[in-house]
Coordinates of C-alpha atoms and ligand atoms in Angstrom, one line a residue:
M1 CA 4.8 -13.4 -1.1
E2 CA 1.4 -12.0 -0.8
Q3 CA -1.1 -11.0 -3.4
Y4 CA -4.4 -9.2 -3.6
I5 CA -7.3 -10.9 -5.3
I6 CA -10.0 -8.5 -6.5
K7 CA -13.4 -9.1 -8.0
G8 CA -14.1 -6.1 -10.2
G9 CA -17.3 -4.3 -10.9
T10 CA -18.3 -3.0 -7.4
Q11 CA -19.0 0.7 -7.0
L12 CA -17.1 2.2 -4.0
K13 CA -19.4 3.9 -1.6
G14 CA -19.1 5.4 1.9
E15 CA -16.3 7.1 3.8
V16 CA -12.6 6.6 4.1
S17 CA -10.2 8.4 6.4
V18 CA -6.7 9.3 5.2
G19 CA -3.6 8.8 7.3
G20 CA -0.4 10.8 7.8
Y21 CA 1.8 11.6 4.8
K22 CA 4.5 9.0 4.3
N23 CA 6.9 11.3 2.6
A24 CA 6.6 14.0 5.3
A25 CA 6.8 11.3 8.1
L26 CA 10.2 10.0 6.7
G27 CA 11.7 13.5 6.9
I28 CA 10.2 14.3 10.3
I29 CA 11.2 11.0 12.0
A30 CA 14.8 11.4 10.8
A31 CA 14.8 15.1 12.0
A32 CA 13.5 14.0 15.4
I33 CA 17.0 12.7 16.4
M34 CA 18.4 16.2 16.0
T35 CA 17.6 17.1 19.6
D36 CA 18.5 15.2 22.8
D37 CA 15.0 15.9 24.1
T38 CA 12.1 13.6 23.5
V39 CA 9.9 14.4 20.5
K40 CA 6.3 13.1 20.2
V41 CA 5.1 12.7 16.6
E42 CA 1.4 12.0 15.9
N43 CA -0.5 10.9 12.8
V44 CA 2.4 8.6 11.8
P45 CA 1.3 6.2 9.1
D46 CA 1.6 2.5 10.1
I47 CA 3.4 1.3 7.0
R48 CA 6.5 -0.6 6.0
D49 CA 8.7 2.3 5.1
I50 CA 8.2 3.8 8.5
D51 CA 8.8 0.6 10.3
I52 CA 12.1 0.3 8.4
L53 CA 13.2 3.8 9.3
I54 CA 12.3 3.3 13.0
Q55 CA 14.5 0.2 12.9
V56 CA 17.4 2.2 11.4
L57 CA 17.1 4.9 14.1
Q58 CA 17.1 2.2 16.8
D59 CA 20.2 0.7 15.2
L60 CA 21.9 4.1 15.6
G61 CA 21.1 4.1 19.3
A62 CA 17.9 6.3 19.3
K63 CA 15.1 5.3 21.5
V64 CA 11.8 5.0 19.6
E65 CA 8.7 4.0 21.4
R66 CA 5.4 3.4 19.6
I67 CA 2.9 4.7 22.1
N68 CA 0.0 3.7 19.9
K69 CA -0.4 2.7 16.3
H70 CA 0.1 6.3 15.0
T71 CA 2.1 8.0 17.7
L72 CA 5.9 7.8 18.3
K73 CA 8.1 9.1 21.0
I74 CA 11.7 9.5 19.7
N75 CA 14.7 10.4 21.7
G76 CA 18.1 10.9 20.0
A77 CA 20.2 11.6 23.1
K78 CA 22.0 8.3 23.1
I79 CA 22.9 8.1 19.4
E80 CA 26.1 5.9 19.4
T81 CA 27.1 6.1 15.8
V82 CA 26.8 8.3 12.8
T83 CA 27.1 5.3 10.5
A84 CA 23.9 3.8 9.1
D85 CA 24.9 0.9 6.9
S86 CA 22.3 -1.8 7.1
D87 CA 20.1 -3.5 4.5
N88 CA 17.3 -1.5 5.9
V89 CA 18.9 1.8 5.0
R90 CA 19.3 0.5 1.5
K91 CA 15.6 -0.6 1.3
I92 CA 14.0 2.9 1.5
R93 CA 14.5 6.3 -0.1
G94 CA 13.8 8.3 3.1
S95 CA 16.9 7.0 4.8
Y96 CA 18.8 9.7 3.0
Y97 CA 17.3 12.2 5.4
L98 CA 19.7 10.8 8.0
V99 CA 22.6 12.4 6.2
G100 CA 21.1 15.9 6.7
A101 CA 20.0 15.1 10.3
L102 CA 23.3 13.6 11.5
L103 CA 25.4 16.1 9.7
G104 CA 23.4 19.0 11.2
K105 CA 23.6 17.6 14.7
Y106 CA 27.0 15.9 14.8
K107 CA 28.8 17.4 11.7
R108 CA 29.4 13.9 10.5
A109 CA 27.3 11.2 8.7
Q110 CA 28.0 8.0 6.9
V111 CA 24.8 6.6 5.4
A112 CA 24.4 3.9 2.8
L113 CA 23.1 5.0 -0.5
P114 CA 19.3 4.8 -0.4
G115 CA 16.9 2.4 -2.2
G116 CA 13.2 3.0 -2.8
C117 CA 11.0 2.5 -5.8
N118 CA 12.8 1.8 -9.1
I119 CA 11.2 4.6 -11.1
G120 CA 14.3 6.1 -12.6
S121 CA 18.0 6.7 -12.0
R122 CA 17.4 8.9 -8.9
P123 CA 20.8 10.6 -8.4
I124 CA 21.6 12.5 -5.2
D125 CA 23.9 15.2 -6.7
R126 CA 21.6 18.0 -5.5
H127 CA 21.7 16.7 -1.9
I128 CA 25.5 16.7 -2.1
K129 CA 25.5 20.2 -3.6
G130 CA 23.5 21.4 -0.6
F131 CA 25.8 19.8 2.0
E132 CA 28.9 21.0 0.2
A133 CA 27.6 24.6 0.0
L134 CA 27.3 24.5 3.8
G135 CA 31.0 23.7 4.0
S136 CA 30.8 19.9 4.3
E137 CA 33.1 17.5 2.5
V138 CA 31.1 14.8 0.8
K139 CA 32.3 11.6 -0.7
I140 CA 30.7 8.4 -1.9
E141 CA 32.8 5.5 -0.5
H142 CA 32.0 1.8 -0.3
G143 CA 28.4 2.5 -1.1
L144 CA 28.1 5.1 1.7
I145 CA 27.4 8.8 1.5
C146 CA 30.2 10.1 3.8
A147 CA 29.8 13.8 4.9
K148 CA 31.8 15.7 7.4
A149 CA 32.5 19.2 8.4
D150 CA 34.5 21.0 11.1
R151 CA 31.8 23.7 11.0
L152 CA 28.7 24.0 8.9
I153 CA 28.3 27.6 7.7
G154 CA 25.1 29.0 6.3
A155 CA 25.3 29.9 2.6
P156 CA 23.2 30.7 -0.5
I157 CA 22.3 27.6 -2.4
Y158 CA 20.6 27.6 -5.8
F159 CA 19.1 24.4 -7.2
D160 CA 18.9 24.6 -11.0
E161 CA 16.1 22.0 -10.8
S162 CA 13.8 21.5 -7.9
S163 CA 14.2 18.4 -5.7
V164 CA 12.0 17.6 -2.7
G165 CA 14.7 15.3 -1.1
A166 CA 17.5 17.8 -1.6
T167 CA 15.5 20.7 -0.3
I168 CA 14.5 18.8 2.9
N169 CA 18.0 17.4 3.4
T170 CA 19.7 20.8 3.0
M171 CA 17.1 22.3 5.4
L172 CA 17.9 19.7 8.0
A173 CA 21.7 20.4 7.9
A174 CA 21.3 24.1 7.5
C175 CA 19.0 24.6 10.5
M176 CA 22.0 23.8 12.8
A177 CA 24.6 25.6 10.7
E178 CA 26.2 28.9 11.7
G179 CA 24.5 32.0 10.1
Q180 CA 22.0 32.2 7.3
T181 CA 21.2 29.8 4.5
T182 CA 19.1 30.7 1.5
I183 CA 17.7 27.9 -0.7
E184 CA 16.6 29.2 -4.1
N185 CA 14.4 27.2 -6.4
A186 CA 13.4 25.2 -3.4
A187 CA 10.8 22.5 -3.7
K188 CA 7.4 23.7 -2.7
E189 CA 5.7 20.4 -2.0
P190 CA 3.5 20.1 1.2
H191 CA 5.9 17.7 2.8
V192 CA 8.7 20.3 2.5
V193 CA 6.5 22.7 4.5
D194 CA 5.6 20.0 7.0
V195 CA 9.2 19.2 7.7
A196 CA 10.0 22.9 8.1
N197 CA 7.1 23.4 10.4
F198 CA 8.3 20.4 12.5
L199 CA 11.8 21.8 12.7
N200 CA 10.5 25.2 13.7
S201 CA 8.4 23.5 16.4
M202 CA 11.8 22.2 17.7
G203 CA 13.3 25.7 17.7
A204 CA 14.7 26.0 14.2
N205 CA 14.3 29.3 12.4
I206 CA 13.1 28.5 8.8
K207 CA 11.0 31.0 6.8
G208 CA 9.5 30.7 3.3
A209 CA 8.9 26.9 3.1
G210 CA 6.2 26.4 0.5
T211 CA 7.7 29.2 -1.7
D212 CA 10.7 28.8 -3.9
V213 CA 13.0 30.7 -1.5
I214 CA 13.6 29.2 1.9
R215 CA 15.6 31.3 4.5
I216 CA 17.1 29.5 7.4
K217 CA 18.9 31.1 10.3
G218 CA 21.0 28.5 12.0
V219 CA 20.5 27.7 15.7
T220 CA 22.9 25.9 18.0
K221 CA 20.3 23.6 19.6
L222 CA 16.9 22.1 18.9
H223 CA 14.5 21.1 21.6
G224 CA 11.7 18.6 22.2
S225 CA 8.3 19.0 20.5
E226 CA 4.9 17.5 19.9
Y227 CA 3.8 17.5 16.3
S228 CA 1.1 16.0 14.1
I229 CA 2.0 15.0 10.5
I230 CA -0.2 16.4 7.7
P231 CA -2.6 14.0 5.8
D232 CA -1.2 12.0 2.9
Q233 CA -2.2 13.8 -0.4
I234 CA -1.3 10.6 -2.4
E235 CA -3.4 8.3 -0.3
A236 CA -6.2 10.8 -0.6
G237 CA -5.7 11.1 -4.3
T238 CA -5.6 7.3 -4.8
F239 CA -9.0 6.9 -3.1
M240 CA -10.4 9.9 -5.1
F241 CA -9.4 8.2 -8.3
A242 CA -10.5 4.8 -7.2
A243 CA -13.9 6.3 -6.4
A244 CA -14.2 7.8 -9.8
A245 CA -12.9 4.6 -11.5
S246 CA -15.6 2.5 -9.8
K247 CA -18.3 5.0 -10.6
G248 CA -18.8 5.3 -6.9
D249 CA -19.6 8.0 -4.3
V250 CA -16.9 8.3 -1.6
L251 CA -16.2 10.9 1.0
V252 CA -12.5 11.1 1.5
K253 CA -11.9 12.4 5.0
N254 CA -9.1 14.0 6.9
V255 CA -7.5 15.7 3.9
I256 CA -6.3 19.2 3.1
P257 CA -8.3 20.0 0.0
K258 CA -5.8 22.6 -1.2
H259 CA -3.2 19.8 -1.5
L260 CA -5.6 17.9 -3.8
E261 CA -6.4 20.8 -6.2
A262 CA -4.5 19.4 -9.2
F263 CA -6.3 16.0 -8.9
T264 CA -9.6 17.7 -8.3
A265 CA -9.2 19.9 -11.4
K266 CA -8.3 16.9 -13.6
L267 CA -11.1 14.8 -12.3
M268 CA -13.7 17.5 -12.9
E269 CA -12.3 18.1 -16.4
I270 CA -13.2 14.5 -17.3
G271 CA -16.6 14.6 -15.8
V272 CA -16.2 13.5 -12.2
Q273 CA -18.1 15.5 -9.5
V274 CA -15.9 16.7 -6.7
E275 CA -17.2 18.6 -3.7
E276 CA -14.8 20.2 -1.3
F277 CA -15.4 20.6 2.4
D278 CA -13.1 21.9 5.1
D279 CA -11.2 18.7 5.6
A280 CA -12.9 16.3 3.2
V281 CA -13.7 15.8 -0.5
R282 CA -16.7 13.9 -1.9
V283 CA -16.0 12.2 -5.2
R284 CA -18.9 11.0 -7.4
A285 CA -19.0 9.6 -10.9
D286 CA -22.0 8.1 -12.7
K287 CA -21.2 8.1 -16.4
R288 CA -18.3 7.2 -18.7
L289 CA -15.6 9.7 -18.2
G290 CA -13.9 11.9 -20.9
S291 CA -10.3 12.2 -22.0
T292 CA -7.6 14.7 -21.1
H293 CA -3.9 15.6 -21.3
V294 CA -1.8 15.5 -18.2
K295 CA 1.8 16.3 -17.6
T296 CA 3.4 15.6 -14.2
L297 CA 5.1 18.6 -12.7
V298 CA 6.5 19.8 -9.4
Y299 CA 3.9 21.1 -6.9
P300 CA 1.4 22.7 -7.4
G301 CA 1.4 20.9 -10.7
F302 CA 0.1 17.3 -11.2
L303 CA 2.1 15.0 -8.9
T304 CA 4.1 12.2 -10.4
D305 CA 3.0 9.9 -7.6
M306 CA -0.6 10.1 -9.0
Q307 CA 0.4 9.5 -12.6
P308 CA -0.2 5.8 -12.7
Q309 CA -3.7 6.2 -11.1
M310 CA -4.5 8.9 -13.7
T311 CA -3.4 6.7 -16.6
T312 CA -5.4 3.8 -15.2
L313 CA -8.6 5.9 -14.9
L314 CA -8.1 7.2 -18.5
S315 CA -7.6 3.7 -19.8
V316 CA -11.4 3.2 -19.7
S317 CA -12.4 6.8 -20.5
N318 CA -13.9 8.0 -23.8
G319 CA -11.4 9.0 -26.4
T320 CA -7.6 9.5 -26.5
S321 CA -5.7 10.9 -23.6
I322 CA -2.0 11.8 -23.3
V323 CA -0.1 11.5 -20.0
T324 CA 3.5 12.8 -19.9
E325 CA 5.9 12.0 -17.1
S326 CA 8.4 14.8 -16.6
I327 CA 9.9 13.9 -13.2
F328 CA 11.0 10.2 -13.3
E329 CA 12.0 8.5 -16.5
N330 CA 11.0 5.0 -15.6
R331 CA 7.5 5.4 -14.2
F332 CA 5.4 3.6 -16.8
K333 CA 6.4 0.0 -15.9
Y334 CA 2.8 -0.8 -14.8
V335 CA 1.6 0.0 -18.3
D336 CA 2.6 -3.5 -19.6
E337 CA 0.5 -5.0 -16.8
L338 CA -2.5 -2.8 -17.6
T339 CA -2.2 -4.0 -21.2
K340 CA -2.6 -7.5 -20.0
M341 CA -6.0 -6.4 -18.7
G342 CA -7.0 -5.1 -22.1
A343 CA -5.9 -1.4 -21.8
S344 CA -4.7 0.2 -25.0
I345 CA -1.7 2.3 -24.1
K346 CA 1.4 3.1 -26.1
V347 CA 4.4 4.6 -24.3
V348 CA 6.4 6.7 -26.7
E349 CA 9.9 8.2 -26.1
S350 CA 9.7 6.5 -22.7
N351 CA 7.9 9.4 -21.0
T352 CA 4.6 9.8 -22.8
A353 CA 1.6 7.4 -22.7
I354 CA -0.9 7.6 -25.4
I355 CA -4.1 6.1 -24.1
T356 CA -7.0 5.0 -26.2
G357 CA -9.9 4.5 -23.9
V358 CA -11.4 1.0 -24.1
D359 CA -14.9 0.0 -23.1
R360 CA -13.8 -2.3 -20.3
L361 CA -10.8 -4.0 -18.7
T362 CA -10.8 -7.7 -17.9
G363 CA -9.2 -9.4 -14.9
A364 CA -5.7 -10.9 -15.2
I365 CA -2.7 -11.8 -13.1
V366 CA -0.5 -8.7 -12.9
N367 CA 2.6 -7.6 -11.0
A368 CA 3.0 -4.5 -8.9
P369 CA 6.2 -2.9 -10.2
D370 CA 6.4 -0.2 -7.6
L371 CA 4.3 1.5 -4.9
R372 CA 2.1 3.8 -7.0
G373 CA 2.0 1.5 -10.0
G374 CA 0.8 -1.2 -7.7
A375 CA -2.0 0.9 -6.2
A376 CA -3.1 1.8 -9.8
L377 CA -3.3 -1.9 -10.7
V378 CA -5.6 -2.5 -7.7
M379 CA -7.7 0.4 -9.1
A380 CA -7.7 -1.4 -12.4
G381 CA -8.8 -4.6 -10.7
L382 CA -11.8 -2.8 -9.2
M383 CA -12.9 -1.6 -12.7
A384 CA -12.2 -4.9 -14.5
E385 CA -14.6 -7.7 -15.3
G386 CA -13.9 -10.9 -13.3
F387 CA -10.9 -11.6 -11.1
T388 CA -7.6 -9.7 -10.9
I389 CA -4.6 -10.9 -9.0
V390 CA -2.0 -8.2 -8.1
E391 CA 1.3 -9.8 -7.1
N392 CA 4.0 -8.2 -5.0
V393 CA 1.7 -6.3 -2.7
E394 CA 4.6 -5.6 -0.4
Y395 CA 5.4 -2.6 -2.7
I396 CA 1.9 -1.3 -2.0
E397 CA 2.2 -1.9 1.7
R398 CA 5.3 0.3 1.8
G399 CA 3.1 3.3 1.4
Y400 CA -0.6 2.5 2.1
E401 CA -1.9 1.6 5.5
N402 CA -4.5 -1.2 5.6
F403 CA -5.1 -0.6 1.9
E404 CA -7.3 -3.7 1.3
S405 CA -9.4 -3.2 4.5
K406 CA -10.0 0.5 3.7
M407 CA -11.1 -0.7 0.2
Q408 CA -13.3 -3.4 1.7
K409 CA -15.1 -0.9 3.9
L410 CA -16.0 1.0 0.7
G411 CA -17.5 -2.1 -0.7
A412 CA -14.6 -3.4 -2.8
I413 CA -14.3 -7.2 -3.1
I414 CA -10.7 -7.6 -2.3
T415 CA -8.6 -9.9 -0.1
K416 CA -4.9 -10.5 0.6
V417 CA -3.6 -14.1 0.4
D418 CA -0.3 -15.8 0.3
S419 CA 0.6 -16.6 -3.3
N420 CA 1.2 -20.2 -2.5
D421 CA -2.1 -20.7 -0.7
S422 CA -4.2 -21.9 -3.6
K423 CA -6.9 -23.1 -1.2
A424 CA -7.4 -19.6 0.1
I425 CA -7.5 -18.2 -3.4
K426 CA -10.2 -20.8 -4.4
K427 CA -12.2 -20.2 -1.3
F428 CA -12.3 -16.5 -1.9
K429 CA -13.4 -17.0 -5.5
L430 CA -16.1 -19.4 -4.5
K431 CA -17.3 -17.1 -1.7
V432 CA -17.7 -14.0 -3.9
S433 CA -18.8 -15.7 -7.2
Ligands
EPZ521 C1 10.3 12.3 -3.4 O1 11.3 11.7 -4.0 C2 9.3 11.3 -2.9 N1 10.0 10.4 -2.0 C3 8.7 10.6 -4.1 O2 7.7 9.7 -3.7 C4 8.1 11.6 -5.1 O3 7.7 11.0 -6.3 C5 9.1 12.7 -5.4 O4 9.7 13.3 -4.2 C6 8.5 13.8 -6.3 O5 7.5 14.4 -5.6 C7 10.1 10.6 -0.7 O6 9.7 11.7 -0.3 C8 10.8 9.6 0.1 P1 13.0 14.6 -6.0 P2 12.7 12.3 -4.3 O7 14.3 14.8 -5.4 O8 13.1 13.2 -3.1 C9 16.0 14.3 -9.8 C10 6.3 7.8 -3.7 O9 5.7 7.0 -4.5 N2 17.1 14.5 -8.8 O10 12.0 15.7 -5.9 O11 13.7 11.3 -4.8 C11 15.2 13.0 -9.6 O12 15.9 12.0 -10.3 C12 7.6 8.5 -4.2 O13 5.9 8.1 -2.5 C13 18.4 14.7 -9.3 O14 18.6 14.6 -10.5 O15 12.3 13.3 -5.5 C14 13.9 13.4 -10.2 O16 14.0 13.3 -11.6 C15 8.4 7.8 -5.1 N3 19.4 14.8 -8.3 C16 13.7 14.8 -9.8 O17 15.0 15.3 -9.5 C17 19.1 14.9 -7.0 O18 20.0 15.1 -6.2 C18 12.8 15.0 -8.6 O19 13.3 14.2 -7.5 C19 17.8 14.7 -6.6 C20 16.8 14.6 -7.5

């Protein structure tokens, strides 16, 4: 197992470039097998979840070639099976997009129930509702989502609550269904739009992605395409918040500032200076920050994936803040770890954190409970006095490419070592003391 060791107290300064959006890439890479032509996808993040999905596609018989670190060529002409039932499928959430992709193309799919971060119960009933509305029979058998249809027929679908995954999955299946599908109360998140744009680049006919009504006219065939994935709003947000937490001055490059508006607004409200450029944001903080109230909401509201970073920043801000999680019921597991570092946070009714800002955090050994919680603990380590060890960094590496080296380039004192390598740990501590 690997861990990060961080010596806190350095201000982050300089420039950092954001990679492709993990959560869009998962949908796009799964969708790429829906044509027999070759698809070239650029700006693919080089992270664990993507490596796992590539392996799953290869196990199905797809040809996936990494032509450089961030570019894939995918060809789904020789898919041999519609059954994806390996441990890899169960390790990530995004593998559920194979149900929509295989069902759309082959009218059959058997895909193991997905894994992903343990941040709540994460049911898939809305995905099933979407597939069933299109005329598919869906059963859960032996841990697999089994979907089949003689024909997929376009239909009106109304989601009583918005779901990113169910919207994307329904779009995947519907773009090769007969006739028109209308998804009402569709998720509006940027990755829904990116997957729709990618499908359209392959010949699909999807209109309205980014609004709450998506209209899809089914086509019989999709074709090859070249497509570049949008920047990762969560990676961008994480660096923005880390810059603010360290009282630094960082230019976060290769972003779409519009996707960051909810973070920018909250940062400015608590006293951070944020300057927007065409494809970059500059984040500066030079004084103790103020308190605020935040509730996670669907886009364009404040993203649940930035909730741990927000709480962490507020843990050392002046006054009392309240952060309410309304999307996932189990997303405060990192709070116990922050408390070990001296934060004063009380979680009430399991979805509300009451944060009393403390003057400082102090380094401790903490455990990354999931991807974003882990990133937030690294941020806490940057702010804390002394050394912080963040264990289970594999969670963080699922979603952040070269996290520690990007942080190092901004001046952070951080390294990754094997947990059993006590010599390396000592050496790092001596070197930076
Ligand atoms: C996606 O998860 C992301 N994952 C999550 O990213 C992100 O937090 C989330 O969207 C919200 O933005 C991927 O894209 C792989 P949802 P997803 O369906 O699709 C409930 C990260 O750190 N729900 O929009 O699972 C669900 O339990 C992560 O990168 C149902 O009840 O999110 C949740 O409360 C983690 N039934 C809410 O809806 C369903 O069938 C929203 O979930 C589907 C969802």
